[in-house]
CSV table of C-alpha atoms in Angstrom, one decimal:
chain,number,residue,atom,x,y,z
A,958,MET,CA,3.0,16.3,-5.2
A,959,THR,CA,6.4,17.8,-4.8
A,960,THR,CA,9.5,15.8,-6.7
A,961,ASP,CA,11.7,17.0,-3.9
A,962,PRO,CA,12.6,13.2,-2.4
A,963,THR,CA,13.4,14.8,0.8
A,964,LEU,CA,10.2,16.1,1.3
A,965,THR,CA,8.4,13.3,-0.4
A,966,THR,CA,10.2,11.3,2.3
A,967,LEU,CA,9.1,13.2,5.2
A,968,LEU,CA,5.5,13.8,4.0
A,969,LEU,CA,5.0,9.8,3.3
A,970,ALA,CA,6.9,8.9,6.6
A,971,GLY,CA,4.7,11.3,8.4
A,972,ILE,CA,1.7,10.5,7.0
A,973,ALA,CA,2.2,6.2,7.3
A,974,ALA,CA,3.3,7.0,11.2
A,975,ALA,CA,0.0,9.3,11.6
A,976,MET,CA,-1.8,6.6,10.5
A,977,ALA,CA,-1.4,4.3,13.2
A,978,ALA,CA,-3.7,6.7,15.4
A,979,LEU,CA,-6.4,4.8,13.5
A,980,GLY,CA,-5.5,1.4,15.3
A,981,ALA,CA,-6.7,2.8,18.5
A,982,LEU,CA,-10.2,3.4,16.8
A,983,PRO,CA,-12.3,0.3,17.4
A,984,TYR,CA,-11.4,0.5,20.8
A,985,ALA,CA,-12.7,4.3,21.0
A,986,PHE,CA,-16.2,2.6,20.4
A,987,GLY,CA,-16.1,1.0,24.1
A,988,ALA,CA,-15.6,-2.6,22.2
A,989,SER,CA,-13.2,-5.0,22.6
A,990,PRO,CA,-12.0,-6.7,19.3
A,991,PRO,CA,-12.2,-10.5,19.7
A,992,ARG,CA,-8.9,-12.0,20.2
A,993,ALA,CA,-8.8,-13.6,16.7
A,994,TRP,CA,-8.8,-9.7,15.5
A,995,VAL,CA,-6.0,-8.4,17.7
A,996,ALA,CA,-4.1,-11.7,16.8
A,997,GLY,CA,-4.8,-11.2,13.4
A,998,ALA,CA,-3.6,-7.0,13.9
A,999,TYR,CA,-0.3,-8.5,14.5
A,1000,ALA,CA,-0.1,-11.3,11.3
A,1001,LEU,CA,-1.0,-8.9,9.0
A,1002,PRO,CA,1.4,-6.5,9.5
A,1003,SER,CA,4.0,-9.1,10.1
A,1004,GLY,CA,3.3,-10.6,6.1
A,1005,VAL,CA,3.8,-7.3,5.0
A,1006,MET,CA,7.0,-6.7,6.3
A,1007,ILE,CA,8.2,-10.3,5.2
A,1008,GLY,CA,7.5,-9.5,1.8
A,1009,ALA,CA,8.6,-5.6,2.0
A,1010,ALA,CA,12.1,-7.5,4.1
A,1011,TYR,CA,12.1,-10.0,0.4
A,1012,LEU,CA,11.9,-6.8,-1.4
A,1013,LEU,CA,14.6,-5.0,-0.1
A,1014,GLY,CA,16.7,-8.1,-0.4
A,1015,THR,CA,16.6,-8.7,-3.5
A,1016,GLU,CA,17.3,-5.0,-4.3
A,1017,GLY,CA,20.2,-5.2,-1.9
A,1018,LEU,CA,22.1,-8.7,-3.6
A,1019,ARG,CA,21.6,-6.7,-6.8
A,1020,GLU,CA,23.4,-4.1,-5.7
A,1021,ALA,CA,26.6,-6.1,-4.0
A,1022,LEU,CA,26.7,-9.2,-2.5
A,1023,PRO,CA,29.6,-9.0,0.8
A,1024,SER,CA,28.1,-5.3,1.5
A,1025,SER,CA,24.6,-6.2,1.6
A,1026,ALA,CA,25.2,-9.8,3.5
A,1027,LEU,CA,27.5,-7.5,5.9
A,1028,GLY,CA,24.2,-5.4,6.6
A,1029,ALA,CA,22.5,-7.8,7.0
A,1030,LEU,CA,24.4,-9.3,9.7
A,1031,ILE,CA,24.3,-5.9,11.6
A,1032,GLY,CA,20.9,-5.3,11.3
A,1033,VAL,CA,20.3,-8.7,12.6
A,1034,ALA,CA,22.8,-8.1,15.4
A,1035,PHE,CA,21.0,-4.6,16.0
A,1036,ILE,CA,17.7,-6.0,16.6
A,1037,TYR,CA,18.7,-9.2,19.0
A,1038,TRP,CA,20.4,-6.5,20.9
A,1039,THR,CA,16.9,-4.3,21.2
A,1040,GLN,CA,14.6,-7.1,22.0
A,1041,ARG,CA,16.5,-7.2,25.4
A,1042,PHE,CA,14.0,-3.8,26.4
A,1043,ALA,CA,10.4,-5.7,25.0
A,1044,VAL,CA,8.1,-5.9,27.4
A,1045,SER,CA,6.4,-8.3,29.0
A,1046,THR,CA,3.2,-8.2,27.4
A,1047,GLU,CA,1.3,-11.2,29.4
A,1048,LYS,CA,-2.4,-9.5,30.1
A,1049,GLY,CA,-1.8,-10.5,33.9
A,1050,ALA,CA,1.6,-8.3,34.1
A,1051,ALA,CA,0.7,-5.4,37.0
A,1052,ALA,CA,1.2,-1.9,35.4
A,1053,ASP,CA,4.4,-0.2,36.2
A,1054,PRO,CA,5.4,3.6,35.1
A,1055,VAL,CA,8.6,2.1,33.9
A,1056,ASP,CA,7.0,-0.5,31.4
A,1057,GLY,CA,5.4,2.8,29.7
A,1058,TYR,CA,9.2,4.0,29.3
A,1059,ARG,CA,10.4,0.8,28.3
A,1060,GLN,CA,7.1,0.9,25.9
A,1061,LEU,CA,8.1,3.7,24.2
A,1062,LEU,CA,11.5,3.2,24.1
A,1063,GLN,CA,11.1,-0.7,22.4
A,1064,GLY,CA,8.9,1.2,19.8
A,1065,SER,CA,11.0,3.5,18.7
A,1066,LEU,CA,13.5,1.1,18.4
A,1067,HIS,CA,11.2,-0.7,16.2
A,1068,SER,CA,10.2,1.7,14.0
A,1069,ALA,CA,13.8,3.7,13.6
A,1070,SER,CA,14.6,-0.1,11.6
A,1071,GLU,CA,11.3,0.4,9.7
A,1072,GLY,CA,12.6,4.5,9.1
A,1073,VAL,CA,15.5,3.4,8.0
A,1074,ALA,CA,13.7,0.8,5.3
A,1075,ILE,CA,11.3,3.7,4.1
A,1076,GLY,CA,14.6,5.8,3.6
A,1077,VAL,CA,16.6,3.2,1.7
A,1078,ALA,CA,13.9,2.4,-0.5
A,1079,MET,CA,13.8,6.2,-1.7
A,1080,ALA,CA,17.4,5.9,-2.1
A,1081,VAL,CA,16.3,3.1,-5.1
A,1082,SER,CA,13.9,4.9,-6.6
A,1083,LEU,CA,10.4,7.1,-5.6
A,1084,ALA,CA,8.1,4.5,-6.3
A,1085,PHE,CA,9.6,2.1,-4.7
A,1086,GLY,CA,9.8,4.4,-1.3
A,1087,THR,CA,6.3,5.2,-1.9
A,1088,PHE,CA,5.5,1.5,-2.3
A,1089,LEU,CA,7.1,1.2,1.2
A,1090,ALA,CA,5.6,3.9,3.1
A,1091,LEU,CA,2.2,3.0,2.0
A,1092,VAL,CA,2.6,-0.6,3.0
A,1093,LEU,CA,4.3,0.2,6.0
A,1094,ALA,CA,1.7,2.8,6.9
A,1095,VAL,CA,-0.9,-0.1,6.6
A,1096,HIS,CA,1.1,-2.0,8.7
A,1097,ASN,CA,1.2,1.0,11.5
A,1098,VAL,CA,-3.0,0.9,11.6
A,1099,GLY,CA,-2.6,-3.3,12.6
A,1100,GLU,CA,0.6,-2.3,15.4
A,1101,ALA,CA,-1.2,0.3,16.8
A,1102,LEU,CA,-4.2,-2.0,17.2
A,1103,GLY,CA,-1.8,-4.5,18.7
A,1104,LEU,CA,-0.6,-2.0,21.3
A,1105,THR,CA,-3.6,-0.3,22.4
A,1106,GLU,CA,-4.9,-4.3,23.1
A,1107,PHE,CA,-2.8,-4.8,25.4
A,1108,LEU,CA,-2.2,-0.6,27.4
A,1109,SER,CA,-6.5,-0.5,27.4
A,1110,HIS,CA,-6.3,-4.2,29.5
A,1111,ARG,CA,-3.8,-1.7,31.8
A,1112,GLY,CA,-6.0,0.9,32.2
A,1113,MET,CA,-5.0,3.6,29.7
A,1114,LYS,CA,-7.5,6.0,28.0
A,1115,VAL,CA,-8.4,5.5,24.2
A,1116,GLY,CA,-6.8,8.9,23.4
A,1117,GLU,CA,-3.2,7.8,25.2
A,1118,CYS,CA,-2.9,5.0,23.7
A,1119,ALA,CA,-3.6,6.6,20.4
A,1120,GLY,CA,-1.1,9.2,21.3
A,1121,LEU,CA,1.4,7.0,22.2
A,1122,ALA,CA,1.3,4.7,19.2
A,1123,VAL,CA,2.2,7.5,16.7
A,1124,ALA,CA,4.8,8.6,19.1
A,1125,THR,CA,6.4,5.3,19.0
A,1126,LYS,CA,6.4,5.7,15.0
A,1127,LEU,CA,8.0,9.1,15.0
A,1128,SER,CA,11.3,7.6,14.0
A,1129,GLN,CA,9.8,6.6,11.4
A,1130,PRO,CA,10.1,9.6,9.2
A,1131,LEU,CA,13.1,11.1,11.4
A,1132,LEU,CA,15.5,7.9,10.3
A,1133,ALA,CA,13.9,8.2,6.7
A,1134,VAL,CA,14.9,11.3,5.9
A,1135,ALA,CA,18.2,10.9,7.8
A,1136,THR,CA,18.6,7.7,5.9
A,1137,LEU,CA,18.2,9.1,2.4
A,1138,ALA,CA,20.1,12.1,3.2
A,1139,ILE,CA,23.1,9.8,4.7
A,1140,LEU,CA,22.3,8.0,1.1
A,1141,THR,CA,22.5,10.5,-0.9
A,1142,SER,CA,25.6,11.8,-0.4
A,1143,VAL,CA,27.1,8.4,0.2
A,1144,PRO,CA,25.7,6.5,-2.3
A,1145,GLN,CA,28.1,3.5,-1.5
A,1146,LEU,CA,26.4,2.7,1.6
A,1147,LEU,CA,23.1,1.7,-0.7
A,1148,ALA,CA,23.6,-2.4,-0.5
A,1149,ALA,CA,24.8,-2.3,2.8
A,1150,VAL,CA,21.9,-0.6,4.4
A,1151,LEU,CA,19.3,-2.9,1.7
A,1152,GLY,CA,20.8,-6.1,3.6
A,1153,PHE,CA,20.3,-3.9,6.8
A,1154,ALA,CA,16.7,-2.9,6.9
A,1155,ALA,CA,15.9,-6.0,5.0
A,1156,SER,CA,17.6,-8.4,8.0
A,1157,ALA,CA,16.1,-6.2,10.5
A,1158,MET,CA,12.8,-6.1,9.8
A,1159,PHE,CA,12.5,-9.7,9.3
A,1160,SER,CA,14.4,-10.5,12.7
A,1161,LEU,CA,11.9,-8.1,14.0
A,1162,VAL,CA,8.9,-9.7,13.2
A,1163,LEU,CA,10.1,-13.3,13.9
A,1164,GLY,CA,11.4,-12.0,17.5
A,1165,GLU,CA,8.2,-9.5,18.7
A,1166,LEU,CA,5.3,-9.5,16.1
A,1167,VAL,CA,5.0,-13.3,15.3
A,1168,PRO,CA,5.5,-14.7,18.9
A,1169,THR,CA,2.8,-12.2,20.2
A,1170,ALA,CA,0.3,-12.9,17.4
A,1171,TYR,CA,0.4,-16.9,18.7
A,1172,ARG,CA,-0.5,-15.5,22.3
A,1173,PHE,CA,-4.0,-14.7,20.7
A,1174,GLY,CA,-4.9,-18.4,19.8
A,1175,ALA,CA,-6.3,-18.6,15.8
A,1176,ARG,CA,-2.8,-20.7,14.8
A,1177,ARG,CA,-4.4,-21.0,11.6
A,1178,LEU,CA,-6.1,-17.8,10.6
A,1179,ILE,CA,-2.1,-16.2,11.7
A,1180,ALA,CA,-0.5,-18.6,9.0
A,1181,LEU,CA,-2.9,-18.0,6.6
A,1182,LEU,CA,-2.4,-13.8,7.0
A,1183,LEU,CA,1.3,-14.0,7.2
A,1184,SER,CA,1.6,-15.9,3.8
A,1185,GLY,CA,-1.3,-14.5,2.1
A,1186,SER,CA,-0.3,-10.4,3.5
A,1187,ALA,CA,3.6,-11.3,2.0
A,1188,ALA,CA,2.4,-12.4,-1.0
A,1189,ALA,CA,0.0,-9.8,-1.4
A,1190,VAL,CA,3.5,-7.2,-1.1
A,1191,LEU,CA,4.8,-9.2,-4.0
A,1192,PHE,CA,1.9,-9.4,-6.4
A,1193,PHE,CA,1.2,-5.6,-5.8
A,1194,GLU,CA,5.4,-5.0,-6.6
A,1195,ASP,CA,5.2,-6.8,-9.3
A,1196,LEU,CA,1.7,-5.0,-10.5
A,1197,LEU,CA,3.1,-1.5,-9.7
A,1198,LEU,CA,6.5,-1.2,-10.4
B,121,MET,CA,18.8,-39.5,-28.1
B,122,TRP,CA,19.2,-42.6,-25.7
B,123,THR,CA,22.3,-41.4,-24.3
B,124,SER,CA,21.1,-37.8,-23.7
B,125,VAL,CA,18.1,-39.7,-21.7
B,126,ALA,CA,20.6,-42.0,-19.8
B,127,LEU,CA,22.6,-38.8,-18.9
B,128,VAL,CA,19.4,-36.8,-17.7
B,129,PHE,CA,18.9,-39.4,-15.6
B,130,VAL,CA,22.2,-39.9,-13.9
B,131,TYR,CA,22.1,-36.6,-13.2
B,132,GLY,CA,18.6,-36.6,-12.1
B,133,SER,CA,20.0,-39.4,-9.5
B,134,ILE,CA,23.0,-37.2,-8.4
B,135,THR,CA,20.6,-34.2,-7.0
B,136,ALA,CA,18.6,-37.3,-5.4
B,137,LEU,CA,21.5,-38.7,-3.7
B,138,ALA,CA,22.6,-35.5,-2.5
B,139,THR,CA,19.4,-34.3,-0.3
B,140,GLY,CA,20.8,-37.4,1.9
B,141,LEU,CA,24.4,-35.4,2.9
B,142,GLY,CA,21.8,-33.3,4.7
B,143,ALA,CA,21.6,-35.8,7.4
B,144,ILE,CA,25.3,-35.8,8.0
B,145,PRO,CA,25.5,-33.5,11.1
B,146,PHE,CA,22.9,-34.7,13.0
B,147,ALA,CA,25.0,-37.2,13.2
B,148,PHE,CA,27.2,-35.7,15.8
B,149,LEU,CA,24.1,-34.4,17.7
B,150,ARG,CA,23.2,-37.0,20.3
B,151,GLU,CA,20.7,-36.0,23.1
B,152,VAL,CA,18.0,-33.5,21.9
B,153,SER,CA,16.9,-31.2,24.8
B,154,PRO,CA,13.4,-29.1,24.2
B,155,ARG,CA,15.6,-26.0,23.7
B,156,THR,CA,17.1,-27.7,21.2
B,157,LEU,CA,14.8,-28.9,19.6
B,158,ALA,CA,13.2,-25.2,19.3
B,159,LEU,CA,16.6,-24.0,18.3
B,160,ALA,CA,16.6,-27.0,15.4
B,161,ASN,CA,12.6,-25.8,14.5
B,162,ALA,CA,14.0,-21.9,14.3
B,163,VAL,CA,17.0,-22.9,11.7
B,164,ALA,CA,14.7,-24.8,9.5
B,165,SER,CA,11.9,-22.3,9.6
B,166,GLY,CA,15.2,-20.0,8.3
B,167,LEU,CA,16.2,-22.5,6.0
B,168,MET,CA,12.1,-23.4,4.9
B,169,LEU,CA,12.2,-19.6,4.3
B,170,GLY,CA,15.3,-18.7,2.2
B,171,ALA,CA,14.5,-21.7,0.2
B,172,SER,CA,10.8,-20.3,-0.8
B,173,PHE,CA,12.9,-16.4,-1.2
B,174,GLY,CA,14.9,-18.7,-3.9
B,175,LEU,CA,11.7,-20.8,-5.0
B,176,MET,CA,9.6,-17.3,-5.4
B,177,SER,CA,12.7,-15.3,-7.1
B,178,GLU,CA,13.3,-18.4,-9.5
B,179,GLY,CA,9.3,-18.5,-10.2
B,180,ALA,CA,9.3,-15.0,-10.6
B,181,HIS,CA,11.5,-15.0,-14.3
B,182,TYR,CA,8.7,-17.0,-15.7
B,183,GLY,CA,5.7,-15.7,-14.1
B,184,THR,CA,4.7,-14.0,-11.0
B,185,LEU,CA,1.6,-14.5,-11.0
B,186,GLU,CA,2.0,-18.1,-12.0
B,187,THR,CA,4.2,-18.7,-9.2
B,188,LEU,CA,1.6,-17.1,-6.5
B,189,VAL,CA,-1.3,-19.2,-8.2
B,190,GLY,CA,1.6,-22.4,-7.2
B,191,GLY,CA,1.9,-20.7,-3.9
B,192,ALA,CA,-1.7,-20.8,-2.9
B,193,ILE,CA,-2.2,-24.0,-4.0
B,194,GLY,CA,0.9,-24.9,-1.8
B,195,ALA,CA,-0.3,-23.2,1.1
B,196,ALA,CA,-3.7,-25.3,0.8
B,197,PHE,CA,-2.5,-28.1,0.0
B,198,ILE,CA,-1.0,-28.3,3.5
B,199,LEU,CA,-3.9,-26.8,5.1
B,200,LEU,CA,-6.0,-29.7,3.5
B,201,GLY,CA,-2.9,-31.9,4.6
B,202,GLU,CA,-2.9,-31.2,8.0
B,203,TRP,CA,-6.7,-31.2,8.2
B,204,LEU,CA,-6.8,-34.8,7.1
B,205,LEU,CA,-4.7,-35.9,9.5
B,206,LYS,CA,-6.1,-33.8,12.3
B,207,ASP,CA,-8.5,-36.7,13.7
B,208,ARG,CA,-6.4,-39.9,12.8
B,209,GLU,CA,-3.4,-41.5,14.6
B,210,VAL,CA,-0.9,-41.5,12.2
B,211,GLU,CA,2.2,-43.7,12.7
B,212,PHE,CA,5.5,-42.9,11.4
B,213,GLY,CA,8.0,-45.7,11.8
B,214,GLN,CA,8.1,-46.0,15.7
B,215,LEU,CA,6.8,-42.4,16.2
B,216,LYS,CA,3.4,-41.5,16.7
B,217,GLY,CA,1.4,-38.4,17.2
B,218,ALA,CA,1.8,-34.7,16.4
B,219,GLY,CA,6.0,-35.3,15.9
B,220,ALA,CA,4.7,-38.2,13.2
B,221,LYS,CA,2.2,-36.0,11.6
B,222,ARG,CA,4.8,-33.5,10.9
B,223,ILE,CA,7.5,-35.4,9.2
B,224,LEU,CA,4.6,-36.8,7.0
B,225,LEU,CA,3.7,-33.2,5.8
B,226,ILE,CA,7.2,-31.9,5.6
B,227,LEU,CA,8.3,-35.2,3.2
B,228,GLY,CA,4.5,-34.4,1.2
B,229,VAL,CA,5.6,-31.6,0.8
B,230,MET,CA,9.6,-31.8,0.3
B,231,THR,CA,9.2,-35.0,-2.3
B,232,LEU,CA,5.8,-33.0,-4.1
B,233,HIS,CA,8.3,-30.1,-4.7
B,234,SER,CA,11.4,-32.5,-6.4
B,235,PHE,CA,8.7,-32.9,-9.4
B,236,SER,CA,9.3,-29.4,-10.2
B,237,GLU,CA,13.1,-29.6,-9.6
B,238,GLY,CA,13.2,-32.8,-12.0
B,239,VAL,CA,11.5,-30.5,-14.5
B,240,ALA,CA,13.9,-28.3,-14.1
B,241,VAL,CA,16.7,-30.3,-14.6
B,242,GLY,CA,15.0,-32.0,-17.5
B,243,VAL,CA,14.1,-28.5,-19.0
B,244,ALA,CA,17.4,-27.1,-18.6
B,245,PHE,CA,18.9,-30.1,-20.9
B,246,GLY,CA,16.7,-28.5,-23.9
B,247,GLY,CA,19.2,-25.8,-23.7
B,248,GLY,CA,22.2,-27.6,-23.9
B,249,GLU,CA,24.6,-30.2,-21.8
B,250,LYS,CA,26.6,-27.0,-20.2
B,251,LEU,CA,23.7,-25.3,-18.7
B,252,ALA,CA,22.2,-28.7,-17.5
B,253,ALA,CA,25.5,-29.2,-16.0
B,254,LEU,CA,25.4,-26.2,-14.3
B,255,ILE,CA,21.8,-26.7,-13.2
B,256,THR,CA,22.2,-30.3,-11.5
B,257,ILE,CA,25.1,-29.1,-9.8
B,258,ALA,CA,23.0,-26.0,-8.0
B,259,ILE,CA,19.8,-28.4,-7.3
B,260,ALA,CA,22.4,-30.9,-5.9
B,261,VAL,CA,23.5,-28.1,-3.5
B,262,HIS,CA,21.0,-26.9,-2.8
B,263,ASN,CA,19.5,-30.0,-2.2
B,264,ILE,CA,22.1,-30.7,0.9
B,265,PRO,CA,19.5,-28.2,3.1
B,266,GLU,CA,16.8,-29.3,2.0
B,267,GLY,CA,18.1,-32.7,3.2
B,268,LEU,CA,19.1,-30.9,6.2
B,269,ALA,CA,15.8,-29.2,6.8
B,270,ILE,CA,14.2,-32.6,6.6
B,271,SER,CA,16.6,-34.4,8.9
B,272,ALA,CA,16.2,-30.7,11.4
B,273,VAL,CA,12.5,-32.1,11.7
B,274,MET,CA,12.8,-36.3,12.2
B,275,ARG,CA,16.1,-36.5,14.3
B,276,PRO,CA,14.7,-34.4,17.3
B,277,GLN,CA,11.5,-36.3,17.3
B,278,GLY,CA,14.2,-39.5,17.6
B,279,SER,CA,14.4,-41.0,13.8
B,280,SER,CA,18.2,-42.6,13.3
B,281,VAL,CA,20.8,-40.7,11.1
B,282,ALA,CA,20.2,-43.5,8.7
B,283,SER,CA,16.7,-42.7,8.4
B,284,CYS,CA,17.1,-38.9,8.5
B,285,ALA,CA,19.2,-40.0,5.0
B,286,GLY,CA,17.1,-42.3,3.7
B,287,TRP,CA,14.4,-40.6,3.6
B,288,SER,CA,15.9,-37.7,2.2
B,289,ILE,CA,17.0,-39.0,-0.4
B,290,PHE,CA,13.5,-40.5,-1.2
B,291,SER,CA,11.5,-36.8,-1.1
B,292,SER,CA,14.1,-36.3,-4.1
B,293,LEU,CA,13.5,-39.3,-5.9
B,294,PRO,CA,11.3,-37.2,-8.4
B,295,GLN,CA,13.9,-35.8,-9.8
B,296,PRO,CA,15.7,-38.6,-11.4
B,297,LEU,CA,12.0,-39.6,-12.4
B,298,MET,CA,10.3,-36.1,-13.6
B,299,ALA,CA,13.6,-35.2,-15.4
B,300,VAL,CA,13.6,-37.9,-18.1
B,301,PRO,CA,9.6,-36.6,-19.3
B,302,ALA,CA,10.3,-33.2,-18.7
B,303,PHE,CA,13.3,-33.7,-21.3
B,304,ILE,CA,11.8,-35.5,-23.9
B,305,PHE,CA,8.7,-33.1,-24.0
B,306,VAL,CA,10.6,-30.0,-23.3
B,307,ASP,CA,7.6,-27.8,-24.5
B,308,THR,CA,4.9,-29.3,-22.2
B,309,PHE,CA,6.8,-29.3,-19.1
B,310,ARG,CA,8.3,-25.0,-19.4
B,311,PRO,CA,4.9,-23.3,-18.6
B,312,LEU,CA,4.2,-25.6,-15.4
B,313,LEU,CA,7.3,-25.1,-13.8
B,314,PRO,CA,6.2,-21.6,-12.0
B,315,TYR,CA,3.9,-23.4,-10.0
B,316,GLY,CA,5.5,-25.9,-9.6
B,317,LEU,CA,8.1,-23.6,-7.7
B,318,GLY,CA,5.7,-21.5,-6.4
B,319,PHE,CA,3.7,-24.8,-4.8
B,320,ALA,CA,6.8,-25.3,-3.0
B,321,ALA,CA,7.3,-21.5,-1.8
B,322,GLY,CA,3.5,-21.5,-0.3
B,323,ALA,CA,3.5,-25.0,1.2
B,324,MET,CA,7.0,-24.5,3.2
B,325,VAL,CA,6.3,-20.8,4.1
B,326,LEU,CA,2.8,-22.1,5.7
B,327,MET,CA,4.4,-25.5,7.5
B,328,VAL,CA,6.8,-23.0,8.7
B,329,PHE,CA,4.0,-20.7,10.2
B,330,LEU,CA,1.6,-23.2,11.0
B,331,GLU,CA,3.8,-26.3,12.9
B,332,LEU,CA,7.6,-25.0,13.0
B,333,LEU,CA,7.6,-21.1,14.7
B,334,PRO,CA,4.5,-21.8,16.9
B,335,GLU,CA,6.5,-24.9,18.5
B,336,ALA,CA,10.0,-23.1,18.4
B,337,TYR,CA,8.5,-20.1,20.6
B,338,GLU,CA,6.7,-22.4,23.6
B,339,ASN,CA,10.5,-23.5,24.3
B,340,GLU,CA,12.8,-20.8,24.1
B,341,LYS,CA,12.7,-16.8,23.9
B,342,PRO,CA,11.2,-15.2,21.1
B,343,ARG,CA,14.6,-13.1,20.0
B,344,LEU,CA,17.0,-16.1,20.2
B,345,VAL,CA,14.3,-17.9,17.5
B,346,ALA,CA,14.3,-14.8,15.3
B,347,LEU,CA,18.3,-14.8,15.6
B,348,TRP,CA,18.9,-18.3,15.0
B,349,ALA,CA,16.1,-18.3,12.1
B,350,ALA,CA,17.3,-15.0,10.5
B,351,LEU,CA,21.3,-16.5,10.7
B,352,ALA,CA,19.5,-19.5,8.9
B,353,LEU,CA,18.0,-17.5,5.9
B,354,GLY,CA,20.5,-15.5,5.6
B,355,ALA,CA,23.0,-18.5,5.0
B,356,MET,CA,20.8,-20.3,2.5
B,357,VAL,CA,20.2,-16.8,0.8
B,358,LEU,CA,23.6,-16.6,0.5
B,359,PHE,CA,24.3,-20.1,-0.7
B,360,GLN,CA,21.3,-20.0,-4.0
B,361,GLN,CA,23.4,-16.5,-4.6
B,362,TYR,CA,26.9,-17.9,-4.9
B,363,LEU,CA,26.0,-21.2,-7.1
């Protein structure tokens, strides 16, 4: 692997984005997975993101408390604003071409904060950044599964779903590289960006992913997957880094 | 020795009484609409997740694996509790049904986790009186939002402010009771700390995702739930950092 941090970031975040295509795979075989699976596909990445947010947050607090708190506040406000574009994921809702653009916009805004998270983790250390990129790659698969479930019910072809899933994730490598570049030249921003990434990911999970998961029932499974995958992130971080 | 033991008990009692202060804001909240209840649940979720983060990082000082094992036990405890209470008519004072069950669960968790906080106070005395005073203040202040979280669950179900405060203090009574033996047998108790801290974190996290958040989403927009929960979590984390 290359040792240039920018190239590594681009490569890893790019792979993470491409992984989203895998989420559409089950649907390619014509099978629509059981509802509990879809609930799990939303819950698993949510837990992973909560674990990652915890790691970023503690890292930020270690750097500088006031600026990471300020960054966190901006993160919460940013996500609150972006969720205005949320599309109704109710099954019966009528398909509307405008919805497609909104989906792309909302998905891209969602991935943007995840890209910032990868970039800022890379700025902390190569190992932490690689770890977070891998974590988010796993999470992209789950999210793409959820997206495909919703879009295929509206009559979209599986290949197109996979394409859209990857497209919404393209802002991950873009913002990861941009964040790393900015932080390399202005390292004073590190704590604030860490706070931003942590709170943005947490708000995304609670405002978007978790409520969608609950819509598919299986409340107990969701709660277990959420807490279990968050704990697994902490465990592996402790083990590997 | 015995004057120290008495002092440990007094310090433990101070932390317990502090929990009751969490009920105070609810003296000013009269009517509770479904949307207020949803936001109270969101705030309680944020506080509990924030507290869990604090407990996890505190536990990680003693051992991450032990803390996670404790967390798994805590999560199992909540599932078991829910399963045991499932088909049973639960009454809590004048309350019945789902609300009463939830109150019972949160009180159970908070009371059990107070054991480990009591141990923390007792063990801290082993490191000298200055450290003990510091830890006591830290735990006392951190108990206030715990009382707040308990009250945020109890008050919307119709409990009086006095009973919110009373049960909040009750949930912390194990603190003075556990601080004393932990102080006397400090070397025996210290290894148990990460398990206790993890237990509380795991139990609270599971309760948030199993009970509090699903109910919050039913009556309020997800993005508002997320906003309040994130702000409460941030406040809790900041609060713990400044101590």
